[in-house]
């Protein structure tokens, strides 16, 4: 049996990415409160990307999205988290 239904997850990965970037920002603030400022702008972005990726992994597992949607969600989450970080902290480094 072949399923020719159109792929409908485009909105799903964008919503997951938005939620992931929000959760990454919250986790980053908690991390800063517990550990102090990161040593560099690049390190801060690396930490944010890790938090965003972990959130995406959890959501993809629970929602059953495919690999492509997972990678798209991770890409968008990382990009959104970095843009939010840049707008808030770019003058700190």
PDB file of C-alpha atoms in Angstrom:
ATOM      1  CA  UNK A   1       0.000   0.000   0.000  1.00  0.00           C
ATOM      2  CA  UNK A   2       1.423   3.353  -1.035  1.00  0.00           C
ATOM      3  CA  UNK A   3       0.480   6.520   0.765  1.00  0.00           C
ATOM      4  CA  UNK A   4       0.358   9.472  -1.614  1.00  0.00           C
ATOM      5  CA  UNK A   5      -0.978  11.945   0.939  1.00  0.00           C
ATOM      6  CA  UNK A   6       0.821  15.286   0.873  1.00  0.00           C
ATOM      7  CA  UNK A   7       3.393  15.969   3.549  1.00  0.00           C
ATOM      8  CA  UNK A   8       1.656  18.234   6.096  1.00  0.00           C
ATOM      9  CA  UNK A   9       4.359  18.783   8.688  1.00  0.00           C
ATOM     10  CA  UNK A  10       5.653  22.141   7.421  1.00  0.00           C
ATOM     11  CA  UNK A  11       3.692  24.070  10.009  1.00  0.00           C
ATOM     12  CA  UNK A  12       4.548  21.527  12.693  1.00  0.00           C
ATOM     13  CA  UNK A  13       8.294  22.015  12.405  1.00  0.00           C
ATOM     14  CA  UNK A  14       7.883  25.798  12.434  1.00  0.00           C
ATOM     15  CA  UNK A  15       5.739  25.680  15.574  1.00  0.00           C
ATOM     16  CA  UNK A  16       8.149  23.303  17.283  1.00  0.00           C
ATOM     17  CA  UNK A  17      11.049  25.586  16.313  1.00  0.00           C
ATOM     18  CA  UNK A  18       9.303  28.609  17.809  1.00  0.00           C
ATOM     19  CA  UNK A  19       8.585  26.736  21.026  1.00  0.00           C
ATOM     20  CA  UNK A  20      12.148  25.406  21.104  1.00  0.00           C
ATOM     21  CA  UNK A  21      13.686  28.851  20.736  1.00  0.00           C
ATOM     22  CA  UNK A  22      11.473  30.142  23.560  1.00  0.00           C
ATOM     23  CA  UNK A  23      12.360  27.212  25.820  1.00  0.00           C
ATOM     24  CA  UNK A  24      16.043  27.583  24.905  1.00  0.00           C
ATOM     25  CA  UNK A  25      15.955  31.238  25.954  1.00  0.00           C
ATOM     26  CA  UNK A  26      14.400  30.313  29.307  1.00  0.00           C
ATOM     27  CA  UNK A  27      16.937  27.527  29.860  1.00  0.00           C
ATOM     28  CA  UNK A  28      19.774  29.871  28.878  1.00  0.00           C
ATOM     29  CA  UNK A  29      18.643  32.468  31.432  1.00  0.00           C
ATOM     30  CA  UNK A  30      18.590  29.763  34.120  1.00  0.00           C
ATOM     31  CA  UNK A  31      22.035  28.593  33.002  1.00  0.00           C
ATOM     32  CA  UNK A  32      23.388  32.162  33.216  1.00  0.00           C
ATOM     33  CA  UNK A  33      21.904  32.597  36.694  1.00  0.00           C
ATOM     34  CA  UNK A  34      23.546  29.390  37.924  1.00  0.00           C
ATOM     35  CA  UNK A  35      26.860  29.547  36.038  1.00  0.00           C
ATOM     36  CA  UNK A  36      27.464  33.195  35.170  1.00  0.00           C
ATOM     37  CA  UNK A  37      28.070  34.696  31.763  1.00  0.00           C
ATOM     38  CA  UNK A  38      29.543  32.479  29.024  1.00  0.00           C
ATOM     39  CA  UNK A  39      33.128  33.221  28.055  1.00  0.00           C
ATOM     40  CA  UNK A  40      32.172  34.398  24.565  1.00  0.00           C
ATOM     41  CA  UNK A  41      29.329  35.240  22.225  1.00  0.00           C
ATOM     42  CA  UNK A  42      30.024  32.021  20.294  1.00  0.00           C
ATOM     43  CA  UNK A  43      29.858  29.930  23.480  1.00  0.00           C
ATOM     44  CA  UNK A  44      26.523  31.521  24.404  1.00  0.00           C
ATOM     45  CA  UNK A  45      25.111  30.641  20.984  1.00  0.00           C
ATOM     46  CA  UNK A  46      26.441  27.087  21.332  1.00  0.00           C
ATOM     47  CA  UNK A  47      24.647  26.732  24.679  1.00  0.00           C
ATOM     48  CA  UNK A  48      21.409  28.097  23.188  1.00  0.00           C
ATOM     49  CA  UNK A  49      21.644  25.715  20.230  1.00  0.00           C
ATOM     50  CA  UNK A  50      22.085  22.792  22.611  1.00  0.00           C
ATOM     51  CA  UNK A  51      19.008  23.734  24.613  1.00  0.00           C
ATOM     52  CA  UNK A  52      16.953  24.248  21.442  1.00  0.00           C
ATOM     53  CA  UNK A  53      18.121  20.939  19.959  1.00  0.00           C
ATOM     54  CA  UNK A  54      17.260  19.033  23.131  1.00  0.00           C
ATOM     55  CA  UNK A  55      13.748  20.500  23.135  1.00  0.00           C
ATOM     56  CA  UNK A  56      13.254  19.592  19.466  1.00  0.00           C
ATOM     57  CA  UNK A  57      14.451  16.029  20.087  1.00  0.00           C
ATOM     58  CA  UNK A  58      11.946  15.596  22.939  1.00  0.00           C
ATOM     59  CA  UNK A  59       9.062  17.025  20.922  1.00  0.00           C
ATOM     60  CA  UNK A  60       9.848  15.060  17.768  1.00  0.00           C
ATOM     61  CA  UNK A  61       9.944  11.849  19.804  1.00  0.00           C
ATOM     62  CA  UNK A  62       6.567  12.557  21.368  1.00  0.00           C
ATOM     63  CA  UNK A  63       4.921  13.828  18.155  1.00  0.00           C
ATOM     64  CA  UNK A  64       6.377  11.210  15.831  1.00  0.00           C
ATOM     65  CA  UNK A  65       7.724  13.591  13.190  1.00  0.00           C
ATOM     66  CA  UNK A  66      10.157  12.319  10.594  1.00  0.00           C
ATOM     67  CA  UNK A  67      13.886  13.038  10.243  1.00  0.00           C
ATOM     68  CA  UNK A  68      13.400  15.863   7.747  1.00  0.00           C
ATOM     69  CA  UNK A  69      10.949  17.683  10.011  1.00  0.00           C
ATOM     70  CA  UNK A  70      13.259  17.151  12.975  1.00  0.00           C
ATOM     71  CA  UNK A  71      16.220  18.687  11.154  1.00  0.00           C
ATOM     72  CA  UNK A  72      14.129  21.589   9.832  1.00  0.00           C
ATOM     73  CA  UNK A  73      12.824  22.266  13.338  1.00  0.00           C
ATOM     74  CA  UNK A  74      16.352  22.191  14.771  1.00  0.00           C
ATOM     75  CA  UNK A  75      17.619  24.561  12.084  1.00  0.00           C
ATOM     76  CA  UNK A  76      14.800  27.058  12.605  1.00  0.00           C
ATOM     77  CA  UNK A  77      14.983  26.814  16.406  1.00  0.00           C
ATOM     78  CA  UNK A  78      18.728  27.463  16.413  1.00  0.00           C
ATOM     79  CA  UNK A  79      18.337  30.401  14.032  1.00  0.00           C
ATOM     80  CA  UNK A  80      15.484  31.958  16.037  1.00  0.00           C
ATOM     81  CA  UNK A  81      17.283  31.487  19.363  1.00  0.00           C
ATOM     82  CA  UNK A  82      20.466  33.061  17.976  1.00  0.00           C
ATOM     83  CA  UNK A  83      18.548  36.016  16.538  1.00  0.00           C
ATOM     84  CA  UNK A  84      16.807  36.592  19.870  1.00  0.00           C
ATOM     85  CA  UNK A  85      20.149  36.343  21.668  1.00  0.00           C
ATOM     86  CA  UNK A  86      21.784  38.794  19.263  1.00  0.00           C
ATOM     87  CA  UNK A  87      19.017  41.333  19.722  1.00  0.00           C
ATOM     88  CA  UNK A  88      19.214  41.128  23.511  1.00  0.00           C
ATOM     89  CA  UNK A  89      22.909  40.570  24.244  1.00  0.00           C
ATOM     90  CA  UNK A  90      24.899  41.764  21.212  1.00  0.00           C
ATOM     91  CA  UNK A  91      26.301  44.737  23.131  1.00  0.00           C
ATOM     92  CA  UNK A  92      27.626  42.510  25.933  1.00  0.00           C
ATOM     93  CA  UNK A  93      30.522  41.086  23.861  1.00  0.00           C
TER      94      UNK A  93
END
